[in-house]
Amino acid sequence: KRFYGNPALKIKQKKTTLVAIDTSRSVNNNELMEFFNEIYHIYKAGTDVVVVECDASIQRVYDYKGKLEDLSVQGRGGTDFEPVMQYLVENRNKFNNLIYFTDGECPAPSTTPLKPILWVHSSRSEINDTLPGTKIRIN
């Protein structure tokens, strides 16, 4: 509580964003570089970023710290958006939103998203209009 003449503390919570990267075979290294460039800018904007690498299943989950040592991602198999959606449902209290970097070459997930989703398509791909949420393409 605030008392007259005394300062009050205002704690500003930092947002945590779940960022999913499509690491399927159809995504090439140039697209991965586009994705990591955008993730770097999201991180620099002041949000905590947790990265999920997923092809047909979740391969790796880690905190992004602003550096990319190399461009080695795990997976490179088929594509399925469902594992990330289930991960988001299971961990819904940890994240404020989901940003999914993909080429869009997969049907929409059947799990209903509980958080706002932004689908970011690579510059060489067409936007998949069947996906739930907002969709954009990297210029």
Short mmCIF file of N, CA, C and O in Angstrom, two decimals:
data_model
loop_
_atom_site.label_atom_id
_atom_site.label_comp_id
_atom_site.label_asym_id
_atom_site.label_seq_id
_atom_site.Cartn_x
_atom_site.Cartn_y
_atom_site.Cartn_z
N LYS A 1 0.83 -1.19 0.00
CA LYS A 1 0.00 0.00 0.00
C LYS A 1 0.87 1.23 0.00
O LYS A 1 1.96 1.23 0.53
N ARG A 2 0.34 2.28 -0.56
CA ARG A 2 1.04 3.55 -0.57
C ARG A 2 0.55 4.41 0.60
O ARG A 2 -0.64 4.48 0.88
N PHE A 3 1.46 5.05 1.26
CA PHE A 3 1.13 6.02 2.29
C PHE A 3 1.57 7.39 1.80
O PHE A 3 2.57 7.51 1.10
N TYR A 4 0.84 8.39 2.19
CA TYR A 4 1.14 9.75 1.74
C TYR A 4 2.59 10.11 2.07
O TYR A 4 3.03 9.94 3.19
N GLY A 5 3.31 10.57 1.05
CA GLY A 5 4.69 11.01 1.24
C GLY A 5 5.73 9.91 1.15
O GLY A 5 6.92 10.18 1.21
N ASN A 6 5.32 8.67 1.03
CA ASN A 6 6.26 7.55 0.93
C ASN A 6 6.23 6.97 -0.48
O ASN A 6 5.16 6.82 -1.06
N PRO A 7 7.40 6.64 -1.03
CA PRO A 7 7.43 6.05 -2.36
C PRO A 7 6.90 4.62 -2.34
O PRO A 7 6.95 3.95 -1.31
N ALA A 8 6.43 4.19 -3.47
CA ALA A 8 5.96 2.82 -3.60
C ALA A 8 6.81 2.10 -4.64
O ALA A 8 7.36 2.72 -5.54
N LEU A 9 6.92 0.82 -4.47
CA LEU A 9 7.64 0.01 -5.45
C LEU A 9 6.67 -0.44 -6.53
O LEU A 9 5.56 -0.84 -6.25
N LYS A 10 7.14 -0.36 -7.75
CA LYS A 10 6.36 -0.85 -8.87
C LYS A 10 7.21 -1.88 -9.58
O LYS A 10 8.25 -1.55 -10.14
N ILE A 11 6.79 -3.11 -9.51
CA ILE A 11 7.56 -4.19 -10.12
C ILE A 11 6.98 -4.48 -11.49
O ILE A 11 5.79 -4.78 -11.63
N LYS A 12 7.83 -4.37 -12.49
CA LYS A 12 7.41 -4.63 -13.86
C LYS A 12 7.88 -6.03 -14.24
O LYS A 12 9.07 -6.33 -14.23
N GLN A 13 6.93 -6.90 -14.51
CA GLN A 13 7.25 -8.27 -14.88
C GLN A 13 7.81 -8.32 -16.29
O GLN A 13 7.30 -7.65 -17.19
N LYS A 14 8.87 -9.11 -16.48
CA LYS A 14 9.44 -9.28 -17.81
C LYS A 14 8.65 -10.37 -18.54
O LYS A 14 8.30 -11.39 -17.96
N LYS A 15 8.36 -10.12 -19.78
CA LYS A 15 7.60 -11.09 -20.57
C LYS A 15 8.50 -12.24 -21.01
O LYS A 15 9.68 -12.05 -21.27
N THR A 16 7.92 -13.43 -21.08
CA THR A 16 8.63 -14.60 -21.57
C THR A 16 7.91 -15.10 -22.81
O THR A 16 6.72 -15.39 -22.77
N THR A 17 8.64 -15.18 -23.90
CA THR A 17 8.09 -15.60 -25.18
C THR A 17 8.64 -16.98 -25.54
O THR A 17 9.84 -17.21 -25.46
N LEU A 18 7.74 -17.87 -25.92
CA LEU A 18 8.14 -19.17 -26.45
C LEU A 18 8.32 -18.99 -27.95
O LEU A 18 7.40 -18.56 -28.65
N VAL A 19 9.53 -19.28 -28.44
CA VAL A 19 9.83 -19.16 -29.86
C VAL A 19 10.10 -20.56 -30.40
O VAL A 19 11.02 -21.23 -29.94
N ALA A 20 9.28 -20.98 -31.34
CA ALA A 20 9.45 -22.29 -31.96
C ALA A 20 10.08 -22.12 -33.33
O ALA A 20 9.74 -21.20 -34.07
N ILE A 21 11.03 -23.01 -33.63
CA ILE A 21 11.69 -23.00 -34.94
C ILE A 21 11.39 -24.31 -35.63
O ILE A 21 11.64 -25.39 -35.08
N ASP A 22 10.87 -24.22 -36.84
CA ASP A 22 10.64 -25.39 -37.67
C ASP A 22 12.00 -25.85 -38.20
O ASP A 22 12.63 -25.15 -38.98
N THR A 23 12.47 -27.00 -37.73
CA THR A 23 13.77 -27.52 -38.15
C THR A 23 13.62 -28.69 -39.11
O THR A 23 14.49 -29.55 -39.19
N SER A 24 12.52 -28.72 -39.85
CA SER A 24 12.29 -29.82 -40.77
C SER A 24 13.22 -29.73 -41.98
O SER A 24 13.91 -28.74 -42.18
N ARG A 25 13.22 -30.76 -42.76
CA ARG A 25 14.07 -30.87 -43.94
C ARG A 25 13.76 -29.79 -44.97
O ARG A 25 14.64 -29.36 -45.71
N SER A 26 12.51 -29.31 -45.01
CA SER A 26 12.11 -28.33 -46.02
C SER A 26 12.61 -26.91 -45.72
O SER A 26 12.53 -26.04 -46.57
N VAL A 27 13.14 -26.68 -44.51
CA VAL A 27 13.69 -25.37 -44.14
C VAL A 27 15.19 -25.40 -44.38
O VAL A 27 15.91 -26.21 -43.79
N ASN A 28 15.69 -24.50 -45.25
CA ASN A 28 17.13 -24.51 -45.56
C ASN A 28 17.90 -23.60 -44.60
O ASN A 28 17.33 -22.90 -43.78
N ASN A 29 19.23 -23.59 -44.72
CA ASN A 29 20.09 -22.83 -43.81
C ASN A 29 19.88 -21.31 -43.93
O ASN A 29 20.01 -20.59 -42.94
N ASN A 30 19.57 -20.82 -45.13
CA ASN A 30 19.30 -19.38 -45.29
C ASN A 30 18.06 -18.97 -44.50
O ASN A 30 18.03 -17.90 -43.88
N GLU A 31 17.04 -19.82 -44.53
CA GLU A 31 15.83 -19.54 -43.75
C GLU A 31 16.13 -19.59 -42.25
O GLU A 31 15.62 -18.75 -41.49
N LEU A 32 16.95 -20.53 -41.83
CA LEU A 32 17.33 -20.60 -40.42
C LEU A 32 18.06 -19.33 -39.98
O LEU A 32 17.84 -18.82 -38.88
N MET A 33 18.92 -18.80 -40.86
CA MET A 33 19.61 -17.55 -40.55
C MET A 33 18.61 -16.40 -40.41
O MET A 33 18.74 -15.56 -39.51
N GLU A 34 17.60 -16.36 -41.29
CA GLU A 34 16.53 -15.35 -41.17
C GLU A 34 15.84 -15.48 -39.82
O GLU A 34 15.60 -14.48 -39.14
N PHE A 35 15.52 -16.72 -39.43
CA PHE A 35 14.82 -16.96 -38.18
C PHE A 35 15.64 -16.48 -36.99
O PHE A 35 15.14 -15.78 -36.11
N PHE A 36 16.93 -16.87 -36.94
CA PHE A 36 17.76 -16.49 -35.81
C PHE A 36 18.04 -14.99 -35.77
O PHE A 36 18.20 -14.41 -34.69
N ASN A 37 18.05 -14.34 -36.92
CA ASN A 37 18.19 -12.89 -36.95
C ASN A 37 16.97 -12.23 -36.29
O ASN A 37 17.11 -11.30 -35.50
N GLU A 38 15.79 -12.72 -36.59
CA GLU A 38 14.57 -12.17 -35.99
C GLU A 38 14.52 -12.48 -34.48
O GLU A 38 14.10 -11.63 -33.70
N ILE A 39 14.95 -13.67 -34.10
CA ILE A 39 14.96 -14.04 -32.68
C ILE A 39 15.90 -13.13 -31.91
O ILE A 39 15.60 -12.70 -30.79
N TYR A 40 17.04 -12.78 -32.50
CA TYR A 40 17.98 -11.87 -31.86
C TYR A 40 17.31 -10.52 -31.58
O TYR A 40 17.46 -9.96 -30.49
N HIS A 41 16.55 -10.01 -32.53
CA HIS A 41 15.89 -8.72 -32.36
C HIS A 41 14.76 -8.79 -31.33
O HIS A 41 14.52 -7.82 -30.61
N ILE A 42 14.08 -9.92 -31.26
CA ILE A 42 13.07 -10.12 -30.21
C ILE A 42 13.74 -10.08 -28.84
O ILE A 42 13.26 -9.42 -27.91
N TYR A 43 14.87 -10.76 -28.73
CA TYR A 43 15.62 -10.79 -27.47
C TYR A 43 16.10 -9.39 -27.08
O TYR A 43 16.01 -8.98 -25.92
N LYS A 44 16.62 -8.63 -28.05
CA LYS A 44 17.13 -7.29 -27.79
C LYS A 44 16.01 -6.31 -27.41
O LYS A 44 16.27 -5.28 -26.81
N ALA A 45 14.77 -6.63 -27.74
CA ALA A 45 13.64 -5.77 -27.39
C ALA A 45 13.30 -5.87 -25.90
O ALA A 45 12.47 -5.10 -25.42
N GLY A 46 13.91 -6.81 -25.19
CA GLY A 46 13.73 -6.88 -23.75
C GLY A 46 12.82 -7.97 -23.25
O GLY A 46 12.26 -7.85 -22.16
N THR A 47 12.66 -9.02 -23.98
CA THR A 47 11.84 -10.13 -23.52
C THR A 47 12.73 -11.36 -23.30
O THR A 47 13.76 -11.51 -23.95
N ASP A 48 12.34 -12.21 -22.37
CA ASP A 48 13.03 -13.49 -22.20
C ASP A 48 12.54 -14.41 -23.31
O ASP A 48 11.34 -14.48 -23.59
N VAL A 49 13.48 -15.13 -23.93
CA VAL A 49 13.15 -15.99 -25.07
C VAL A 49 13.54 -17.42 -24.74
O VAL A 49 14.68 -17.70 -24.37
N VAL A 50 12.57 -18.33 -24.87
CA VAL A 50 12.83 -19.76 -24.76
C VAL A 50 12.59 -20.35 -26.14
O VAL A 50 11.52 -20.18 -26.73
N VAL A 51 13.61 -21.02 -26.68
CA VAL A 51 13.55 -21.56 -28.04
C VAL A 51 13.22 -23.05 -27.99
O VAL A 51 13.79 -23.80 -27.19
N VAL A 52 12.31 -23.46 -28.86
CA VAL A 52 11.96 -24.86 -29.04
C VAL A 52 12.28 -25.22 -30.48
O VAL A 52 11.75 -24.60 -31.40
N GLU A 53 13.17 -26.18 -30.68
CA GLU A 53 13.45 -26.68 -32.03
C GLU A 53 12.59 -27.91 -32.25
O GLU A 53 12.62 -28.85 -31.46
N CYS A 54 11.82 -27.90 -33.32
CA CYS A 54 10.86 -28.98 -33.56
C CYS A 54 10.75 -29.28 -35.04
O CYS A 54 10.66 -28.37 -35.87
N ASP A 55 10.80 -30.56 -35.39
CA ASP A 55 10.44 -30.99 -36.73
C ASP A 55 9.13 -31.77 -36.60
O ASP A 55 8.08 -31.18 -36.53
N ALA A 56 9.17 -33.09 -36.53
CA ALA A 56 7.96 -33.86 -36.26
C ALA A 56 7.78 -34.09 -34.77
O ALA A 56 6.72 -34.50 -34.32
N SER A 57 8.82 -33.80 -33.99
CA SER A 57 8.77 -33.86 -32.53
C SER A 57 9.72 -32.80 -31.97
O SER A 57 10.58 -32.30 -32.69
N ILE A 58 9.58 -32.49 -30.71
CA ILE A 58 10.45 -31.50 -30.09
C ILE A 58 11.84 -32.11 -29.93
O ILE A 58 12.01 -33.17 -29.34
N GLN A 59 12.84 -31.42 -30.48
CA GLN A 59 14.21 -31.91 -30.44
C GLN A 59 15.01 -31.30 -29.30
O GLN A 59 15.81 -31.98 -28.67
N ARG A 60 14.78 -30.00 -29.05
CA ARG A 60 15.60 -29.31 -28.04
C ARG A 60 14.83 -28.08 -27.54
O ARG A 60 14.17 -27.40 -28.30
N VAL A 61 14.97 -27.79 -26.23
CA VAL A 61 14.38 -26.60 -25.61
C VAL A 61 15.49 -25.92 -24.83
O VAL A 61 16.17 -26.56 -24.03
N TYR A 62 15.69 -24.59 -25.06
CA TYR A 62 16.75 -23.89 -24.35
C TYR A 62 16.44 -22.40 -24.25
O TYR A 62 15.65 -21.87 -25.03
N ASP A 63 17.07 -21.74 -23.28
CA ASP A 63 16.94 -20.29 -23.12
C ASP A 63 17.88 -19.62 -24.12
O ASP A 63 19.06 -19.96 -24.18
N TYR A 64 17.36 -18.64 -24.85
CA TYR A 64 18.18 -17.89 -25.79
C TYR A 64 18.85 -16.75 -25.04
O TYR A 64 18.20 -16.00 -24.33
N LYS A 65 20.16 -16.61 -25.19
CA LYS A 65 20.93 -15.60 -24.47
C LYS A 65 21.55 -14.55 -25.38
O LYS A 65 22.46 -13.84 -24.97
N GLY A 66 21.11 -14.44 -26.62
CA GLY A 66 21.58 -13.38 -27.50
C GLY A 66 22.75 -13.76 -28.37
O GLY A 66 23.21 -12.95 -29.17
N LYS A 67 23.27 -14.96 -28.24
CA LYS A 67 24.40 -15.38 -29.07
C LYS A 67 24.08 -16.70 -29.75
O LYS A 67 23.40 -17.54 -29.20
N LEU A 68 24.62 -16.83 -30.93
CA LEU A 68 24.47 -18.06 -31.69
C LEU A 68 25.86 -18.55 -32.05
O LEU A 68 26.55 -17.93 -32.85
N GLU A 69 26.29 -19.62 -31.39
CA GLU A 69 27.63 -20.13 -31.64
C GLU A 69 27.75 -20.73 -33.05
O GLU A 69 28.71 -20.52 -33.75
N ASP A 70 26.78 -21.49 -33.42
CA ASP A 70 26.77 -22.07 -34.76
C ASP A 70 25.32 -22.27 -35.19
O ASP A 70 24.40 -22.04 -34.42
N LEU A 71 25.13 -22.68 -36.39
CA LEU A 71 23.79 -22.84 -36.94
C LEU A 71 23.37 -24.30 -36.95
O LEU A 71 22.69 -24.74 -37.85
N SER A 72 23.80 -25.07 -35.96
CA SER A 72 23.43 -26.47 -35.93
C SER A 72 22.14 -26.64 -35.14
O SER A 72 22.10 -26.37 -33.95
N VAL A 73 21.09 -27.01 -35.84
CA VAL A 73 19.82 -27.29 -35.19
C VAL A 73 19.58 -28.79 -35.26
O VAL A 73 20.12 -29.48 -36.12
N GLN A 74 18.76 -29.26 -34.37
CA GLN A 74 18.47 -30.69 -34.34
C GLN A 74 17.14 -30.95 -35.03
O GLN A 74 16.25 -30.12 -35.01
N GLY A 75 17.03 -32.11 -35.61
CA GLY A 75 15.81 -32.49 -36.31
C GLY A 75 16.10 -32.83 -37.75
O GLY A 75 16.78 -33.80 -38.04
N ARG A 76 15.58 -32.02 -38.66
CA ARG A 76 15.73 -32.15 -40.10
C ARG A 76 14.92 -33.33 -40.66
O ARG A 76 15.28 -33.90 -41.68
N GLY A 77 13.80 -33.65 -40.00
CA GLY A 77 12.90 -34.69 -40.48
C GLY A 77 11.64 -34.08 -41.09
O GLY A 77 11.70 -33.06 -41.77
N GLY A 78 10.49 -34.66 -40.80
CA GLY A 78 9.21 -34.15 -41.28
C GLY A 78 8.76 -32.96 -40.45
O GLY A 78 9.47 -32.49 -39.57
N THR A 79 7.55 -32.47 -40.72
CA THR A 79 7.03 -31.30 -40.01
C THR A 79 5.73 -31.64 -39.30
O THR A 79 4.85 -32.26 -39.89
N ASP A 80 5.61 -31.20 -38.04
CA ASP A 80 4.36 -31.32 -37.29
C ASP A 80 4.33 -30.19 -36.27
O ASP A 80 5.26 -30.03 -35.49
N PHE A 81 3.27 -29.38 -36.30
CA PHE A 81 3.13 -28.26 -35.37
C PHE A 81 2.54 -28.69 -34.03
O PHE A 81 2.60 -27.94 -33.06
N GLU A 82 1.96 -29.87 -33.97
CA GLU A 82 1.25 -30.33 -32.78
C GLU A 82 2.11 -30.44 -31.53
O GLU A 82 1.67 -30.05 -30.44
N PRO A 83 3.35 -30.98 -31.58
CA PRO A 83 4.15 -31.10 -30.35
C PRO A 83 4.40 -29.76 -29.65
O PRO A 83 4.36 -29.68 -28.43
N VAL A 84 4.62 -28.69 -30.41
CA VAL A 84 4.85 -27.38 -29.80
C VAL A 84 3.57 -26.87 -29.16
O VAL A 84 3.60 -26.29 -28.07
N MET A 85 2.42 -27.10 -29.80
CA MET A 85 1.15 -26.66 -29.23
C MET A 85 0.87 -27.38 -27.91
O MET A 85 0.43 -26.78 -26.94
N GLN A 86 1.17 -28.68 -27.86
CA GLN A 86 0.99 -29.43 -26.62
C GLN A 86 1.96 -28.95 -25.54
O GLN A 86 1.60 -28.86 -24.37
N TYR A 87 3.19 -28.63 -25.93
CA TYR A 87 4.17 -28.09 -24.98
C TYR A 87 3.69 -26.76 -24.41
O TYR A 87 3.81 -26.51 -23.21
N LEU A 88 3.10 -25.92 -25.26
CA LEU A 88 2.58 -24.63 -24.81
C LEU A 88 1.42 -24.83 -23.83
O LEU A 88 1.33 -24.12 -22.82
N VAL A 89 0.54 -25.79 -24.10
CA VAL A 89 -0.58 -26.07 -23.20
C VAL A 89 -0.06 -26.56 -21.85
O VAL A 89 -0.52 -26.13 -20.79
N GLU A 90 0.93 -27.46 -21.87
CA GLU A 90 1.48 -28.01 -20.63
C GLU A 90 2.21 -26.95 -19.80
O GLU A 90 2.27 -27.04 -18.59
N ASN A 91 2.80 -25.95 -20.47
CA ASN A 91 3.59 -24.92 -19.80
C ASN A 91 2.95 -23.54 -19.95
O ASN A 91 3.66 -22.54 -20.03
N ARG A 92 1.64 -23.47 -19.98
CA ARG A 92 0.93 -22.22 -20.28
C ARG A 92 1.19 -21.11 -19.27
O ARG A 92 1.08 -19.94 -19.60
N ASN A 93 1.55 -21.45 -18.05
CA ASN A 93 1.80 -20.41 -17.04
C ASN A 93 3.19 -19.79 -17.16
O ASN A 93 3.45 -18.76 -16.54
N LYS A 94 4.07 -20.38 -17.94
CA LYS A 94 5.44 -19.88 -18.10
C LYS A 94 5.57 -18.83 -19.20
O LYS A 94 6.50 -18.04 -19.19
N PHE A 95 4.67 -18.86 -20.19
CA PHE A 95 4.84 -18.05 -21.39
C PHE A 95 3.68 -17.10 -21.61
O PHE A 95 2.54 -17.41 -21.29
N ASN A 96 3.98 -15.93 -22.18
CA ASN A 96 2.96 -14.95 -22.51
C ASN A 96 2.43 -15.13 -23.93
O ASN A 96 1.29 -14.74 -24.21
N ASN A 97 3.25 -15.68 -24.83
CA ASN A 97 2.84 -15.86 -26.22
C ASN A 97 3.76 -16.87 -26.91
O ASN A 97 4.72 -17.33 -26.32
N LEU A 98 3.42 -17.16 -28.16
CA LEU A 98 4.21 -18.08 -28.98
C LEU A 98 4.48 -17.41 -30.32
O LEU A 98 3.57 -16.87 -30.95
N ILE A 99 5.73 -17.45 -30.74
CA ILE A 99 6.11 -17.03 -32.09
C ILE A 99 6.70 -18.26 -32.77
O ILE A 99 7.65 -18.84 -32.26
N TYR A 100 6.09 -18.67 -33.88
CA TYR A 100 6.50 -19.90 -34.57
C TYR A 100 7.11 -19.52 -35.91
O TYR A 100 6.45 -19.00 -36.78
N PHE A 101 8.42 -19.79 -36.07
CA PHE A 101 9.12 -19.54 -37.33
C PHE A 101 9.05 -20.80 -38.18
O PHE A 101 9.49 -21.87 -37.74
N THR A 102 8.53 -20.69 -39.40
CA THR A 102 8.30 -21.87 -40.22
C THR A 102 8.26 -21.50 -41.71
O THR A 102 8.21 -20.33 -42.06
N ASP A 103 8.26 -22.53 -42.54
CA ASP A 103 8.01 -22.32 -43.97
C ASP A 103 6.53 -22.56 -44.27
O ASP A 103 6.09 -22.34 -45.39
N GLY A 104 5.77 -23.00 -43.27
CA GLY A 104 4.33 -23.16 -43.40
C GLY A 104 3.87 -24.39 -44.15
O GLY A 104 2.70 -24.52 -44.45
N GLU A 105 4.78 -25.31 -44.43
CA GLU A 105 4.43 -26.48 -45.23
C GLU A 105 3.97 -27.64 -44.33
O GLU A 105 4.63 -28.67 -44.24
N CYS A 106 2.84 -27.43 -43.68
CA CYS A 106 2.27 -28.44 -42.79
C CYS A 106 0.82 -28.04 -42.50
O CYS A 106 0.51 -26.85 -42.45
N PRO A 107 -0.07 -29.01 -42.28
CA PRO A 107 -1.44 -28.65 -41.90
C PRO A 107 -1.49 -28.01 -40.51
O PRO A 107 -0.58 -28.18 -39.70
N ALA A 108 -2.56 -27.31 -40.23
CA ALA A 108 -2.73 -26.64 -38.95
C ALA A 108 -2.82 -27.65 -37.81
O ALA A 108 -3.29 -28.77 -38.00
N PRO A 109 -2.36 -27.27 -36.61
CA PRO A 109 -2.44 -28.18 -35.46
C PRO A 109 -3.88 -28.33 -34.99
O PRO A 109 -4.70 -27.42 -35.17
N SER A 110 -4.18 -29.46 -34.36
CA SER A 110 -5.54 -29.69 -33.86
C SER A 110 -5.73 -29.14 -32.45
O SER A 110 -6.85 -28.87 -32.04
N THR A 111 -4.65 -28.95 -31.70
CA THR A 111 -4.73 -28.41 -30.35
C THR A 111 -5.09 -26.93 -30.42
O THR A 111 -4.48 -26.17 -31.16
N THR A 112 -6.06 -26.53 -29.61
CA THR A 112 -6.47 -25.13 -29.57
C THR A 112 -5.44 -24.32 -28.80
O THR A 112 -5.13 -24.65 -27.65
N PRO A 113 -4.90 -23.27 -29.40
CA PRO A 113 -3.90 -22.47 -28.70
C PRO A 113 -4.52 -21.66 -27.56
O PRO A 113 -5.60 -21.10 -27.72
N LEU A 114 -3.85 -21.62 -26.42
CA LEU A 114 -4.35 -20.89 -25.26
C LEU A 114 -3.70 -19.52 -25.13
O LEU A 114 -4.10 -18.73 -24.28
N LYS A 115 -2.69 -19.25 -25.90
CA LYS A 115 -1.95 -17.99 -25.87
C LYS A 115 -1.95 -17.39 -27.27
O LYS A 115 -2.14 -18.09 -28.26
N PRO A 116 -1.68 -16.09 -27.38
CA PRO A 116 -1.57 -15.48 -28.72
C PRO A 116 -0.42 -16.10 -29.52
O PRO A 116 0.65 -16.35 -28.96
N ILE A 117 -0.66 -16.35 -30.79
CA ILE A 117 0.33 -16.98 -31.66
C ILE A 117 0.60 -16.08 -32.86
O ILE A 117 -0.32 -15.56 -33.48
N LEU A 118 1.89 -15.94 -33.18
CA LEU A 118 2.32 -15.26 -34.39
C LEU A 118 3.10 -16.27 -35.22
O LEU A 118 4.09 -16.83 -34.75
N TRP A 119 2.63 -16.53 -36.43
CA TRP A 119 3.32 -17.43 -37.36
C TRP A 119 4.17 -16.57 -38.28
O TRP A 119 3.64 -15.73 -39.02
N VAL A 120 5.48 -16.76 -38.25
CA VAL A 120 6.39 -16.00 -39.09
C VAL A 120 6.90 -16.94 -40.19
O VAL A 120 7.63 -17.90 -39.90
N HIS A 121 6.50 -16.67 -41.42
CA HIS A 121 6.91 -17.49 -42.56
C HIS A 121 8.20 -16.92 -43.14
O HIS A 121 8.41 -15.71 -43.15
N SER A 122 9.03 -17.81 -43.65
CA SER A 122 10.29 -17.37 -44.25
C SER A 122 10.02 -16.57 -45.52
O SER A 122 8.92 -16.61 -46.08
N SER A 123 11.04 -15.85 -45.98
CA SER A 123 10.87 -14.97 -47.14
C SER A 123 10.58 -15.73 -48.43
O SER A 123 9.99 -15.18 -49.35
N ARG A 124 10.96 -16.99 -48.51
CA ARG A 124 10.73 -17.75 -49.75
C ARG A 124 9.43 -18.54 -49.74
O ARG A 124 9.06 -19.16 -50.71
N SER A 125 8.72 -18.55 -48.62
CA SER A 125 7.52 -19.39 -48.51
C SER A 125 6.24 -18.58 -48.68
O SER A 125 6.24 -17.36 -48.58
N GLU A 126 5.17 -19.29 -48.96
CA GLU A 126 3.84 -18.69 -49.04
C GLU A 126 3.17 -18.81 -47.67
O GLU A 126 3.40 -19.77 -46.94
N ILE A 127 2.32 -17.86 -47.34
CA ILE A 127 1.64 -17.88 -46.04
C ILE A 127 0.57 -18.96 -46.04
O ILE A 127 -0.24 -19.06 -46.96
N ASN A 128 0.58 -19.79 -45.00
CA ASN A 128 -0.40 -20.86 -44.82
C ASN A 128 -1.59 -20.26 -44.07
O ASN A 128 -1.53 -20.03 -42.86
N ASP A 129 -2.70 -20.01 -44.78
CA ASP A 129 -3.87 -19.34 -44.18
C ASP A 129 -4.67 -20.24 -43.25
O ASP A 129 -5.55 -19.75 -42.55
N THR A 130 -4.38 -21.55 -43.20
CA THR A 130 -5.14 -22.44 -42.32
C THR A 130 -4.65 -22.39 -40.87
O THR A 130 -5.32 -22.92 -40.00
N LEU A 131 -3.51 -21.76 -40.62
CA LEU A 131 -2.95 -21.73 -39.27
C LEU A 131 -3.72 -20.75 -38.39
O LEU A 131 -4.10 -19.67 -38.84
N PRO A 132 -3.94 -21.10 -37.10
CA PRO A 132 -4.65 -20.18 -36.20
C PRO A 132 -3.74 -19.04 -35.75
O PRO A 132 -2.55 -19.21 -35.61
N GLY A 133 -4.31 -17.87 -35.56
CA GLY A 133 -3.52 -16.74 -35.09
C GLY A 133 -3.11 -15.82 -36.22
O GLY A 133 -3.58 -15.92 -37.35
N THR A 134 -2.19 -14.92 -35.91
CA THR A 134 -1.70 -13.94 -36.87
C THR A 134 -0.56 -14.53 -37.70
O THR A 134 0.27 -15.25 -37.17
N LYS A 135 -0.54 -14.19 -38.98
CA LYS A 135 0.48 -14.72 -39.89
C LYS A 135 1.17 -13.58 -40.62
O LYS A 135 0.49 -12.68 -41.11
N ILE A 136 2.51 -13.64 -40.68
CA ILE A 136 3.29 -12.66 -41.44
C ILE A 136 4.39 -13.39 -42.19
O ILE A 136 4.66 -14.56 -41.91
N ARG A 137 5.04 -12.67 -43.11
CA ARG A 137 6.17 -13.24 -43.84
C ARG A 137 7.35 -12.27 -43.71
O ARG A 137 7.18 -11.06 -43.78
N ILE A 138 8.55 -12.80 -43.55
CA ILE A 138 9.75 -11.98 -43.48
C ILE A 138 10.00 -11.39 -44.85
O ILE A 138 9.94 -12.08 -45.86
N ASN A 139 10.30 -10.09 -44.90
CA ASN A 139 10.60 -9.43 -46.17
C ASN A 139 12.02 -9.70 -46.60
O ASN A 139 12.92 -9.75 -45.83
#
